[in-house]
mmCIF file of C-alpha atoms in Angstrom:
data_model
loop_
_atom_site.group_PDB
_atom_site.id
_atom_site.type_symbol
_atom_site.label_atom_id
_atom_site.label_comp_id
_atom_site.label_asym_id
_atom_site.label_seq_id
_atom_site.Cartn_x
_atom_site.Cartn_y
_atom_site.Cartn_z
ATOM 1 C CA MET A 162 -16.252 19.768 -27.524
ATOM 2 C CA PRO A 163 -15.290 22.787 -25.369
ATOM 3 C CA ALA A 164 -11.616 23.005 -24.423
ATOM 4 C CA ASP A 165 -10.547 22.668 -20.796
ATOM 5 C CA LEU A 166 -6.944 23.616 -19.950
ATOM 6 C CA LYS A 167 -7.137 21.787 -16.596
ATOM 7 C CA PRO A 168 -8.594 18.359 -17.297
ATOM 8 C CA THR A 169 -10.311 16.568 -14.472
ATOM 9 C CA VAL A 170 -9.248 13.102 -13.400
ATOM 10 C CA ARG A 171 -12.508 11.710 -14.809
ATOM 11 C CA ARG A 172 -11.853 13.260 -18.206
ATOM 12 C CA ARG A 173 -8.304 11.924 -18.255
ATOM 13 C CA ARG A 174 -9.580 8.443 -17.353
ATOM 14 C CA LEU A 175 -12.235 8.587 -20.063
ATOM 15 C CA GLY A 176 -9.747 9.836 -22.636
ATOM 16 C CA SER A 177 -7.183 7.181 -21.796
ATOM 17 C CA ALA A 178 -9.791 4.414 -22.003
ATOM 18 C CA LEU A 179 -10.978 5.671 -25.404
ATOM 19 C CA ARG A 180 -7.395 5.807 -26.662
ATOM 20 C CA ARG A 181 -6.818 2.183 -25.620
ATOM 21 C CA LEU A 182 -10.026 1.107 -27.342
ATOM 22 C CA ARG A 183 -9.004 2.913 -30.540
ATOM 23 C CA GLU A 184 -5.502 1.438 -30.516
ATOM 24 C CA ALA A 185 -6.864 -2.060 -29.837
ATOM 25 C CA LYS A 186 -8.814 -1.726 -33.114
ATOM 26 C CA ASP A 187 -5.680 -0.473 -34.952
ATOM 27 C CA LEU A 188 -7.460 2.774 -35.759
ATOM 28 C CA THR A 189 -5.697 6.118 -36.122
ATOM 29 C CA LEU A 190 -6.741 9.536 -34.879
ATOM 30 C CA GLU A 191 -7.666 10.283 -38.479
ATOM 31 C CA ASP A 192 -9.936 7.226 -38.610
ATOM 32 C CA ALA A 193 -11.800 8.315 -35.484
ATOM 33 C CA ALA A 194 -12.027 11.910 -36.699
ATOM 34 C CA ARG A 195 -13.406 10.780 -40.044
ATOM 35 C CA HIS A 196 -16.099 8.791 -38.252
ATOM 36 C CA LEU A 197 -17.160 11.863 -36.236
ATOM 37 C CA GLU A 198 -16.622 14.223 -39.175
ATOM 38 C CA CYS A 199 -14.246 16.401 -37.164
ATOM 39 C CA HIS A 200 -10.541 17.285 -37.081
ATOM 40 C CA LYS A 201 -8.094 14.784 -35.581
ATOM 41 C CA ALA A 202 -7.067 17.458 -33.051
ATOM 42 C CA THR A 203 -10.564 17.158 -31.577
ATOM 43 C CA ILE A 204 -10.025 13.434 -30.939
ATOM 44 C CA SER A 205 -6.566 14.147 -29.536
ATOM 45 C CA ARG A 206 -7.953 16.701 -27.052
ATOM 46 C CA LEU A 207 -10.608 14.214 -25.986
ATOM 47 C CA GLU A 208 -8.057 11.440 -25.416
ATOM 48 C CA LEU A 209 -5.872 13.798 -23.381
ATOM 49 C CA GLY A 210 -8.839 14.774 -21.219
ATOM 50 C CA ARG A 211 -8.703 18.388 -22.356
ATOM 51 C CA SER A 212 -12.241 18.530 -23.654
ATOM 52 C CA GLY A 213 -15.618 17.098 -22.865
ATOM 53 C CA VAL A 214 -17.624 15.019 -25.298
ATOM 54 C CA ARG A 215 -21.250 15.093 -26.423
ATOM 55 C CA THR A 216 -23.299 11.987 -25.730
ATOM 56 C CA ARG A 217 -23.966 11.293 -29.420
ATOM 57 C CA ASP A 218 -20.257 11.595 -30.262
ATOM 58 C CA LEU A 219 -19.279 9.270 -27.434
ATOM 59 C CA ARG A 220 -21.859 6.708 -28.538
ATOM 60 C CA ALA A 221 -20.522 6.926 -32.092
ATOM 61 C CA LEU A 222 -16.924 6.363 -30.960
ATOM 62 C CA LEU A 223 -17.903 3.427 -28.748
ATOM 63 C CA SER A 224 -19.762 1.868 -31.676
ATOM 64 C CA LEU A 225 -16.704 2.334 -33.902
ATOM 65 C CA TYR A 226 -14.528 0.685 -31.258
ATOM 66 C CA GLY A 227 -16.851 -2.293 -30.869
ATOM 67 C CA VAL A 228 -18.307 -1.412 -27.457
ATOM 68 C CA THR A 229 -21.945 -2.428 -27.740
ATOM 69 C CA ASP A 230 -22.807 -3.975 -24.369
ATOM 70 C CA PRO A 231 -25.395 -1.616 -22.812
ATOM 71 C CA ALA A 232 -23.835 -1.800 -19.335
ATOM 72 C CA ARG A 233 -20.392 -0.829 -20.636
ATOM 73 C CA VAL A 234 -21.847 1.949 -22.799
ATOM 74 C CA ASP A 235 -23.751 3.312 -19.794
ATOM 75 C CA ALA A 236 -20.564 3.231 -17.695
ATOM 76 C CA PHE A 237 -18.740 5.341 -20.282
ATOM 77 C CA LEU A 238 -21.656 7.764 -20.531
ATOM 78 C CA GLU A 239 -21.750 8.083 -16.741
ATOM 79 C CA MET A 240 -18.035 8.860 -16.628
ATOM 80 C CA ALA A 241 -18.499 11.547 -19.285
ATOM 81 C CA ARG A 242 -21.398 13.048 -17.352
ATOM 82 C CA LYS A 243 -19.447 13.117 -14.089
ATOM 83 C CA GLY A 244 -16.537 14.769 -15.890
ATOM 84 C CA LYS A 245 -18.662 17.920 -16.036
ATOM 85 C CA GLU A 246 -19.366 17.926 -12.297
ATOM 86 C CA SER A 247 -17.397 19.212 -9.327
ATOM 87 C CA GLY A 248 -16.683 16.859 -6.450
ATOM 88 C CA TRP A 249 -17.010 17.774 -2.762
ATOM 89 C CA TRP A 250 -13.223 18.186 -2.596
ATOM 90 C CA GLN A 251 -13.313 21.185 -4.949
ATOM 91 C CA ARG A 252 -14.563 23.446 -2.168
ATOM 92 C CA HIS A 253 -11.269 22.776 -0.383
ATOM 93 C CA ALA A 254 -9.116 23.482 -3.450
ATOM 94 C CA GLY A 255 -7.658 26.632 -1.908
ATOM 95 C CA VAL A 256 -6.104 24.759 1.000
ATOM 96 C CA LEU A 257 -5.051 21.531 -0.757
ATOM 97 C CA ARG A 258 -2.294 20.901 -3.248
ATOM 98 C CA PRO A 259 -3.595 20.120 -6.769
ATOM 99 C CA GLY A 260 -1.885 16.731 -6.572
ATOM 100 C CA TYR A 261 -3.875 15.913 -3.453
ATOM 101 C CA THR A 262 -7.210 16.863 -5.006
ATOM 102 C CA ASP A 263 -6.363 14.559 -7.925
ATOM 103 C CA PHE A 264 -5.625 11.812 -5.386
ATOM 104 C CA ILE A 265 -9.000 12.316 -3.688
ATOM 105 C CA GLU A 266 -10.809 12.189 -7.034
ATOM 106 C CA LEU A 267 -9.060 8.943 -7.997
ATOM 107 C CA GLU A 268 -9.891 7.522 -4.578
ATOM 108 C CA ALA A 269 -13.534 8.510 -4.917
ATOM 109 C CA GLU A 270 -13.856 6.861 -8.340
ATOM 110 C CA ALA A 271 -11.940 3.630 -7.691
ATOM 111 C CA ALA A 272 -13.548 0.222 -7.310
ATOM 112 C CA GLU A 273 -10.513 -1.107 -5.432
ATOM 113 C CA ILE A 274 -7.836 0.720 -3.431
ATOM 114 C CA SER A 275 -4.701 -1.110 -2.338
ATOM 115 C CA CYS A 276 -1.844 0.497 -0.450
ATOM 116 C CA TYR A 277 1.436 -0.099 1.318
ATOM 117 C CA GLU A 278 2.290 2.106 4.314
ATOM 118 C CA PRO A 279 5.498 1.269 6.196
ATOM 119 C CA LEU A 280 5.482 4.019 8.853
ATOM 120 C CA LEU A 281 1.964 5.437 9.225
ATOM 121 C CA VAL A 282 -1.573 4.157 9.488
ATOM 122 C CA PRO A 283 -3.252 4.772 6.087
ATOM 123 C CA GLY A 284 -5.334 7.936 5.980
ATOM 124 C CA LEU A 285 -8.616 6.116 5.381
ATOM 125 C CA LEU A 286 -8.081 4.168 8.624
ATOM 126 C CA GLN A 287 -6.944 7.001 10.895
ATOM 127 C CA THR A 288 -8.831 8.240 13.942
ATOM 128 C CA ARG A 289 -9.348 11.984 14.216
ATOM 129 C CA ASP A 290 -6.744 12.355 16.992
ATOM 130 C CA TYR A 291 -4.171 10.324 15.073
ATOM 131 C CA ALA A 292 -4.900 12.311 11.897
ATOM 132 C CA ARG A 293 -4.552 15.573 13.820
ATOM 133 C CA ALA A 294 -1.093 14.566 15.053
ATOM 134 C CA VAL A 295 0.016 13.538 11.559
ATOM 135 C CA ILE A 296 -1.393 16.631 9.833
ATOM 136 C CA SER A 297 0.037 19.001 12.454
ATOM 137 C CA ALA A 298 3.514 17.647 11.699
ATOM 138 C CA TYR A 299 3.365 18.747 8.043
ATOM 139 C CA PRO A 300 5.714 21.730 7.473
ATOM 140 C CA SER A 301 3.115 23.388 5.238
ATOM 141 C CA VAL A 302 0.404 23.355 7.923
ATOM 142 C CA ARG A 303 0.812 26.521 9.954
ATOM 143 C CA THR A 304 -2.509 27.369 11.593
ATOM 144 C CA GLU A 305 -5.241 25.581 13.514
ATOM 145 C CA GLU A 306 -7.637 26.499 10.716
ATOM 146 C CA ASP A 307 -5.401 24.612 8.252
ATOM 147 C CA VAL A 308 -5.489 21.575 10.536
ATOM 148 C CA GLU A 309 -9.280 21.658 10.868
ATOM 149 C CA ARG A 310 -9.814 21.988 7.116
ATOM 150 C CA ARG A 311 -7.592 18.989 6.453
ATOM 151 C CA LEU A 312 -9.304 16.975 9.165
ATOM 152 C CA GLU A 313 -12.653 17.698 7.489
ATOM 153 C CA VAL A 314 -11.237 16.512 4.170
ATOM 154 C CA ARG A 315 -9.905 13.320 5.738
ATOM 155 C CA ALA A 316 -13.241 12.595 7.410
ATOM 156 C CA ASN A 317 -15.049 13.064 4.082
ATOM 157 C CA ARG A 318 -12.578 10.711 2.398
ATOM 158 C CA GLN A 319 -13.183 8.034 5.021
ATOM 159 C CA ASN A 320 -16.910 7.952 4.249
ATOM 160 C CA LEU A 321 -16.251 5.851 1.169
ATOM 161 C CA LEU A 322 -15.520 2.823 3.363
ATOM 162 C CA THR A 323 -19.027 2.837 4.841
ATOM 163 C CA ASP A 324 -21.238 4.645 2.306
ATOM 164 C CA GLY A 325 -22.536 1.426 0.778
ATOM 165 C CA ARG A 326 -20.730 1.850 -2.538
ATOM 166 C CA GLY A 327 -18.698 -1.270 -1.784
ATOM 167 C CA VAL A 328 -15.221 -0.003 -2.615
ATOM 168 C CA GLN A 329 -12.670 -2.667 -1.648
ATOM 169 C CA PHE A 330 -9.781 -1.407 0.491
ATOM 170 C CA TRP A 331 -6.691 -3.537 1.153
ATOM 171 C CA ALA A 332 -3.787 -2.180 3.183
ATOM 172 C CA VAL A 333 -0.393 -3.642 4.016
ATOM 173 C CA VAL A 334 0.915 -1.699 7.029
ATOM 174 C CA GLY A 335 4.399 -1.947 8.492
ATOM 175 C CA GLU A 336 4.625 -3.116 12.096
ATOM 176 C CA ALA A 337 6.637 0.029 12.853
ATOM 177 C CA ALA A 338 3.537 2.127 12.115
ATOM 178 C CA LEU A 339 1.639 0.271 14.842
ATOM 179 C CA ARG A 340 4.432 0.516 17.401
ATOM 180 C CA SER A 341 5.035 4.241 16.982
ATOM 181 C CA ARG A 342 3.743 6.854 19.442
ATOM 182 C CA VAL A 343 1.979 9.210 17.035
ATOM 183 C CA GLY A 344 -0.048 11.577 19.210
ATOM 184 C CA GLY A 345 1.009 9.769 22.408
ATOM 185 C CA PRO A 346 0.036 6.444 24.053
ATOM 186 C CA ASP A 347 -3.683 7.188 24.464
ATOM 187 C CA THR A 348 -4.053 8.259 20.835
ATOM 188 C CA MET A 349 -2.274 5.101 19.678
ATOM 189 C CA ASP A 350 -4.454 2.898 21.873
ATOM 190 C CA ARG A 351 -7.583 4.380 20.334
ATOM 191 C CA GLN A 352 -6.063 4.053 16.876
ATOM 192 C CA LEU A 353 -5.291 0.365 17.316
ATOM 193 C CA ARG A 354 -8.804 -0.300 18.623
ATOM 194 C CA HIS A 355 -10.185 1.563 15.635
ATOM 195 C CA LEU A 356 -8.169 -0.661 13.288
ATOM 196 C CA LEU A 357 -9.609 -3.759 14.938
ATOM 197 C CA SER A 358 -13.150 -2.456 14.447
ATOM 198 C CA LEU A 359 -12.545 -1.520 10.808
ATOM 199 C CA THR A 360 -11.279 -4.988 9.951
ATOM 200 C CA GLU A 361 -14.777 -6.228 10.776
ATOM 201 C CA LEU A 362 -16.047 -4.432 7.661
ATOM 202 C CA PRO A 363 -16.464 -6.831 4.713
ATOM 203 C CA ASN A 364 -14.736 -4.440 2.304
ATOM 204 C CA VAL A 365 -11.635 -3.724 4.440
ATOM 205 C CA THR A 366 -8.612 -6.027 4.574
ATOM 206 C CA LEU A 367 -5.589 -5.198 6.728
ATOM 207 C CA GLN A 368 -2.283 -7.048 6.837
ATOM 208 C CA VAL A 369 0.662 -6.276 9.087
ATOM 209 C CA LEU A 370 4.169 -6.569 7.647
ATOM 210 C CA PRO A 371 6.425 -7.681 10.546
ATOM 211 C CA ILE A 372 9.649 -5.818 11.225
ATOM 212 C CA ASP A 373 11.551 -9.098 10.802
ATOM 213 C CA ALA A 374 9.928 -9.916 7.439
ATOM 214 C CA GLY A 375 13.294 -9.586 5.719
ATOM 215 C CA GLU A 376 13.806 -8.266 2.211
ATOM 216 C CA HIS A 377 10.731 -7.131 0.309
ATOM 217 C CA PRO A 378 9.856 -4.765 -2.583
ATOM 218 C CA GLY A 379 8.555 -1.971 -0.339
ATOM 219 C CA GLY A 380 11.895 -0.357 0.364
ATOM 220 C CA ASN A 381 11.177 2.749 -1.697
ATOM 221 C CA GLY A 382 8.321 3.828 0.547
ATOM 222 C CA PRO A 383 4.519 4.009 0.521
ATOM 223 C CA PHE A 384 2.355 3.774 -2.569
ATOM 224 C CA VAL A 385 -1.301 3.360 -3.539
ATOM 225 C CA VAL A 386 -2.768 1.378 -6.442
ATOM 226 C CA PHE A 387 -6.199 2.424 -7.734
ATOM 227 C CA THR A 388 -8.275 -0.033 -9.785
ATOM 228 C CA PHE A 389 -11.327 1.210 -11.693
ATOM 229 C CA PRO A 390 -14.565 -0.464 -12.798
ATOM 230 C CA LEU A 391 -14.032 -0.465 -16.566
ATOM 231 C CA PRO A 392 -11.661 -3.132 -17.941
ATOM 232 C CA GLU A 393 -10.387 -0.617 -20.507
ATOM 233 C CA GLU A 394 -8.942 1.521 -17.721
ATOM 234 C CA SER A 395 -5.388 1.048 -16.538
ATOM 235 C CA GLN A 396 -4.638 0.967 -12.847
ATOM 236 C CA VAL A 397 -3.157 4.208 -11.490
ATOM 237 C CA VAL A 398 -0.295 4.220 -8.997
ATOM 238 C CA CYS A 399 0.343 7.126 -6.640
ATOM 239 C CA GLU A 400 3.555 7.938 -4.800
ATOM 240 C CA GLU A 401 3.176 10.954 -2.522
ATOM 241 C CA GLY A 402 6.044 12.991 -1.088
ATOM 242 C CA LEU A 403 6.205 16.093 1.088
ATOM 243 C CA ILE A 404 5.730 18.519 -1.786
ATOM 244 C CA THR A 405 5.128 16.405 -4.881
ATOM 245 C CA THR A 406 2.788 13.634 -5.935
ATOM 246 C CA VAL A 407 3.741 11.264 -8.763
ATOM 247 C CA TYR A 408 1.112 9.357 -10.740
ATOM 248 C CA LEU A 409 1.960 6.386 -12.945
ATOM 249 C CA ASP A 410 -0.651 4.908 -15.261
ATOM 250 C CA SER A 411 1.084 2.995 -18.026
ATOM 251 C CA PRO A 412 0.177 -0.722 -17.942
ATOM 252 C CA ASP A 413 3.807 -1.754 -17.394
ATOM 253 C CA GLU A 414 4.291 0.680 -14.504
ATOM 254 C CA ALA A 415 1.015 -0.315 -12.880
ATOM 255 C CA LYS A 416 1.861 -4.021 -13.191
ATOM 256 C CA THR A 417 5.229 -3.493 -11.515
ATOM 257 C CA TYR A 418 3.544 -1.969 -8.468
ATOM 258 C CA ALA A 419 0.716 -4.506 -8.469
ATOM 259 C CA ASP A 420 3.318 -7.286 -8.450
ATOM 260 C CA ALA A 421 5.184 -5.550 -5.614
ATOM 261 C CA LEU A 422 1.958 -5.334 -3.637
ATOM 262 C CA ASP A 423 1.314 -9.049 -4.175
ATOM 263 C CA ALA A 424 4.808 -9.797 -2.842
ATOM 264 C CA LEU A 425 4.189 -7.594 0.208
ATOM 265 C CA ARG A 426 0.889 -9.363 0.887
ATOM 266 C CA ALA A 427 2.692 -12.705 0.715
ATOM 267 C CA ALA A 428 5.381 -11.502 3.160
ATOM 268 C CA ALA A 429 2.866 -9.989 5.599
ATOM 269 C CA LEU A 430 0.829 -11.723 8.269
ATOM 270 C CA SER A 431 -2.528 -13.026 7.118
ATOM 271 C CA PRO A 432 -5.552 -10.816 7.892
ATOM 272 C CA ARG A 433 -6.475 -13.082 10.827
ATOM 273 C CA GLN A 434 -2.892 -13.118 12.148
ATOM 274 C CA SER A 435 -2.741 -9.351 11.709
ATOM 275 C CA HIS A 436 -5.893 -8.881 13.790
ATOM 276 C CA ALA A 437 -4.354 -11.010 16.538
ATOM 277 C CA ALA A 438 -1.071 -9.094 16.361
ATOM 278 C CA ILE A 439 -2.844 -5.749 16.789
ATOM 279 C CA ALA A 440 -4.859 -7.129 19.713
ATOM 280 C CA GLU A 441 -1.633 -8.376 21.291
ATOM 281 C CA LEU A 442 -0.043 -4.947 20.906
ATOM 282 C CA LEU A 443 -2.990 -3.441 22.771
ATOM 283 C CA THR A 444 -2.721 -5.997 25.554
ATOM 284 C CA GLY A 445 0.956 -5.310 26.041
ATOM 285 C CA ARG A 446 0.717 -1.508 26.149
#
């Protein structure tokens, strides 16, 4: 198992899932190491995502942990295989913060993506002109080349909504985001029309949280919840700031945010009402 000082998101996900399987069987690191005839530090590195794993070793661990269903075994093997590959986002690593590349990798691997955005249209739903206005406002973006590179990244990210993979995307967006003038009136008109067209996709759900919704658990700002295909994987929550990105993946932390998102969905307009509200905004502009 070769060491890797910078684990990929896929390796961290695989390691975390294997740790949960081991702990669910009340097995120690020593137990797993004895089964593979290796040192416990090798198992620890694997669970931390700091090393890859050979197919035969992964099969042996899954057998020890009681994972015998062929579909689940194949899913673990596929995750291990992908952990050795570079994603399309790696070619932009020089211009993106490491936290952002981790975000893109989580986004690319998720089966479901749910988010709350009080002041901006979510990135996956932005038009190019709207995205340009938002990106140009970042203090760290100083040249037109920086803007273009980030626009290319955003366009690549958006492909996951229509590439046939079936990722489910659910966004709760604050009414203030839809009433703002990001990029000017014409840009906002096109953005609102784009939102209406995207809600026609079977895998996209959009709800508008009215300004007069009252108290709700979204007061601390935007966040994203990623849900992955394997039941052994915890959800991952992302909170992104100007210069830092925080990831939370303990079950208790993820449940807190999932519960907050459920409360925001309940406080927001229904998807049908939201569609009508956006159409009404367009009519009144």
